[in-house]
Amino acid sequence: MSSNLFNLEGKTALITGGNGGIGLGIAKGFAVSGADIAIAGRNENKTVEAIASLSDTNSTLLGLEVDVSDQNSVEKMVADTLKKFGKIDILVNNAGIGIRNLPHEYSLEDWNKVIDINLTGAFLCSKAVYGNMKDRGSGKIINIGSMTSIFGLDWAVAYASSKGGIVQLTKTLAVSWAKDGIQANSILPGWIHTDLTQGIKDNYQERYDHILSRIPENRWGEPSDLSGTAIFLASDASNYVTGISIPVDGGYTSF
Ligand code: NDP
């Protein structure tokens, strides 16, 4: 047994949506634990800034452009990561968007966009890294779900459906690929301060405060709050843990 079960030295992690918010919080945690990191997003400027914010670590870094809902783009992202690092030990399916509207007013176009990025994207990225992980007999897939993987939310019909799907995708990947040495798990973040939720704070103060009143830890989370659980699920410490979804939510789901 390793003296430090949580050590990620010598491992390569690919993080979609790693150029901001929760993805960057996880990238920072992985860097401290010694992993080399590829971060991929759509916005090139954000990716350049994110790479710069990690440059004082010992990690070898790679920034990539990807649209996770596009299979060719995903395959190129994986090929470019393999070209640079030769392997992918850890995939974090973190890229995600939300479009808010009530179910009866939700357009098919918006529904498809959210499902394509949040759920199909995670499927495509997992499928694309499978060959390399299988060939080496090990791999860690970490999917980012949400409180809406569990709860309903009036203005999040497509988002909640995609995040519910993430839990089942995780179980299916875990069951299918355990024989290949691959573990797949999800993190279900609570309410975290990022660009995605900034609009609630700015425009819906009452809703923001109501959510806060439901969090036993009595604060919204920060991206760095996710890194400990992500390191656990990326490391040898979780080699017998697969198919589960862990809320990291300040107690929100227990209240
Ligand atoms: P951000 O908006 O900060 O991050 C979303 C990330 O996804 C960005 O880096 C963005 O990159 C990337 N992204 C979006 N669409 C695509 C795409 N088509 N292809 C590639 N990358 C894409 O929000 P969060 O950090 O909050 O969100 C990260 C994940 O956490 C999401 O899956 C979200 O659903 C989930 N989550 C967030 C919670 C919160 O309270 N903040 C709670 C629960 C879950 P770019 O800007 O370059 O497009």
mmCIF file of C-alpha atoms in Angstrom, residues 4-115:
data_model
loop_
_atom_site.group_PDB
_atom_site.id
_atom_site.type_symbol
_atom_site.label_atom_id
_atom_site.label_comp_id
_atom_site.label_asym_id
_atom_site.label_seq_id
_atom_site.Cartn_x
_atom_site.Cartn_y
_atom_site.Cartn_z
ATOM 1 C CA ASN A 4 0.103 8.433 0.626
ATOM 2 C CA LEU A 5 -3.085 7.005 -0.833
ATOM 3 C CA PHE A 6 -4.116 10.437 -2.085
ATOM 4 C CA ASN A 7 -0.930 11.142 -4.038
ATOM 5 C CA LEU A 8 -1.542 11.945 -7.728
ATOM 6 C CA GLU A 9 2.103 12.273 -8.808
ATOM 7 C CA GLY A 10 2.694 10.654 -12.190
ATOM 8 C CA LYS A 11 -1.027 10.763 -13.032
ATOM 9 C CA THR A 12 -2.577 12.727 -15.885
ATOM 10 C CA ALA A 13 -5.982 14.344 -15.428
ATOM 11 C CA LEU A 14 -8.237 15.716 -18.161
ATOM 12 C CA ILE A 15 -10.843 18.169 -16.839
ATOM 13 C CA THR A 16 -13.603 19.450 -19.118
ATOM 14 C CA GLY A 17 -14.729 22.949 -18.199
ATOM 15 C CA GLY A 18 -11.495 23.147 -16.207
ATOM 16 C CA ASN A 19 -10.965 26.789 -17.151
ATOM 17 C CA GLY A 20 -13.219 28.245 -14.444
ATOM 18 C CA GLY A 21 -15.481 27.661 -11.467
ATOM 19 C CA ILE A 22 -15.685 24.159 -10.026
ATOM 20 C CA GLY A 23 -13.457 22.643 -12.759
ATOM 21 C CA LEU A 24 -10.636 25.037 -11.954
ATOM 22 C CA GLY A 25 -11.130 24.428 -8.218
ATOM 23 C CA ILE A 26 -10.662 20.708 -8.871
ATOM 24 C CA ALA A 27 -7.651 21.386 -11.135
ATOM 25 C CA LYS A 28 -5.988 23.363 -8.330
ATOM 26 C CA GLY A 29 -6.527 20.465 -5.919
ATOM 27 C CA PHE A 30 -5.114 17.957 -8.403
ATOM 28 C CA ALA A 31 -2.072 20.187 -8.992
ATOM 29 C CA VAL A 32 -1.320 20.342 -5.257
ATOM 30 C CA SER A 33 -1.549 16.532 -5.193
ATOM 31 C CA GLY A 34 0.994 16.290 -8.022
ATOM 32 C CA ALA A 35 -1.039 15.462 -11.145
ATOM 33 C CA ASP A 36 -0.304 16.734 -14.637
ATOM 34 C CA ILE A 37 -3.392 18.439 -15.992
ATOM 35 C CA ALA A 38 -5.156 19.117 -19.274
ATOM 36 C CA ILE A 39 -7.997 21.598 -19.005
ATOM 37 C CA ALA A 40 -10.481 21.988 -21.823
ATOM 38 C CA GLY A 41 -13.214 24.531 -22.478
ATOM 39 C CA ARG A 42 -14.745 26.595 -25.253
ATOM 40 C CA ASN A 43 -13.388 30.009 -24.295
ATOM 41 C CA GLU A 44 -9.704 30.195 -25.207
ATOM 42 C CA ASN A 45 -8.984 33.358 -23.174
ATOM 43 C CA LYS A 46 -10.414 31.787 -20.022
ATOM 44 C CA THR A 47 -8.288 28.694 -20.634
ATOM 45 C CA VAL A 48 -5.111 30.775 -21.024
ATOM 46 C CA GLU A 49 -5.897 32.594 -17.748
ATOM 47 C CA ALA A 50 -6.655 29.335 -15.951
ATOM 48 C CA ILE A 51 -3.363 27.806 -17.090
ATOM 49 C CA ALA A 52 -1.570 30.942 -15.862
ATOM 50 C CA SER A 53 -3.257 30.588 -12.460
ATOM 51 C CA LEU A 54 -1.762 27.080 -12.150
ATOM 52 C CA SER A 55 1.702 27.998 -13.350
ATOM 53 C CA ASP A 56 3.222 28.239 -9.854
ATOM 54 C CA THR A 57 2.638 24.487 -9.355
ATOM 55 C CA ASN A 58 4.920 21.612 -10.400
ATOM 56 C CA SER A 59 2.284 20.222 -12.770
ATOM 57 C CA THR A 60 2.808 19.981 -16.497
ATOM 58 C CA LEU A 61 -0.185 21.793 -18.004
ATOM 59 C CA LEU A 62 -2.078 21.724 -21.277
ATOM 60 C CA GLY A 63 -4.952 23.978 -22.347
ATOM 61 C CA LEU A 64 -7.336 22.718 -25.022
ATOM 62 C CA GLU A 65 -10.367 23.994 -26.875
ATOM 63 C CA VAL A 66 -13.363 21.655 -26.950
ATOM 64 C CA ASP A 67 -17.097 21.542 -27.382
ATOM 65 C CA VAL A 68 -18.050 18.443 -25.392
ATOM 66 C CA SER A 69 -21.315 18.061 -27.292
ATOM 67 C CA ASP A 70 -19.400 17.507 -30.558
ATOM 68 C CA GLN A 71 -17.961 14.003 -30.950
ATOM 69 C CA ASN A 72 -15.164 15.059 -33.352
ATOM 70 C CA SER A 73 -14.114 17.841 -31.018
ATOM 71 C CA VAL A 74 -14.084 15.440 -28.045
ATOM 72 C CA GLU A 75 -12.014 12.877 -29.925
ATOM 73 C CA LYS A 76 -9.510 15.580 -30.889
ATOM 74 C CA MET A 77 -9.297 16.730 -27.243
ATOM 75 C CA VAL A 78 -8.490 13.194 -26.125
ATOM 76 C CA ALA A 79 -5.998 12.643 -28.970
ATOM 77 C CA ASP A 80 -4.203 15.930 -28.146
ATOM 78 C CA THR A 81 -4.042 14.991 -24.450
ATOM 79 C CA LEU A 82 -2.616 11.560 -25.287
ATOM 80 C CA LYS A 83 -0.108 13.146 -27.662
ATOM 81 C CA LYS A 84 1.188 15.391 -24.870
ATOM 82 C CA PHE A 85 1.042 13.008 -21.892
ATOM 83 C CA GLY A 86 0.803 9.508 -23.394
ATOM 84 C CA LYS A 87 -2.050 8.505 -21.093
ATOM 85 C CA ILE A 88 -5.161 9.702 -19.288
ATOM 86 C CA ASP A 89 -5.547 8.382 -15.728
ATOM 87 C CA ILE A 90 -8.372 10.658 -14.618
ATOM 88 C CA LEU A 91 -11.281 12.190 -16.542
ATOM 89 C CA VAL A 92 -13.454 14.813 -14.868
ATOM 90 C CA ASN A 93 -16.702 15.388 -16.765
ATOM 91 C CA ASN A 94 -17.403 18.838 -15.396
ATOM 92 C CA ALA A 95 -18.453 20.973 -18.405
ATOM 93 C CA GLY A 96 -22.028 22.100 -17.999
ATOM 94 C CA ILE A 97 -24.554 24.836 -18.660
ATOM 95 C CA GLY A 98 -27.978 25.807 -17.389
ATOM 96 C CA ILE A 99 -30.836 27.493 -19.238
ATOM 97 C CA ARG A 100 -33.584 28.580 -16.853
ATOM 98 C CA ASN A 101 -37.255 28.377 -17.752
ATOM 99 C CA LEU A 102 -40.431 26.637 -16.650
ATOM 100 C CA PRO A 103 -41.146 23.199 -18.202
ATOM 101 C CA HIS A 104 -44.198 24.385 -20.179
ATOM 102 C CA GLU A 105 -42.218 27.290 -21.641
ATOM 103 C CA TYR A 106 -39.038 25.357 -22.360
ATOM 104 C CA SER A 107 -38.095 25.164 -26.063
ATOM 105 C CA LEU A 108 -36.922 21.922 -27.639
ATOM 106 C CA GLU A 109 -33.808 23.765 -28.816
ATOM 107 C CA ASP A 110 -32.857 24.750 -25.251
ATOM 108 C CA TRP A 111 -33.697 21.267 -23.945
ATOM 109 C CA ASN A 112 -31.413 19.649 -26.556
ATOM 110 C CA LYS A 113 -28.597 22.109 -25.908
ATOM 111 C CA VAL A 114 -28.534 21.422 -22.169
ATOM 112 C CA ILE A 115 -28.841 17.647 -22.536
#
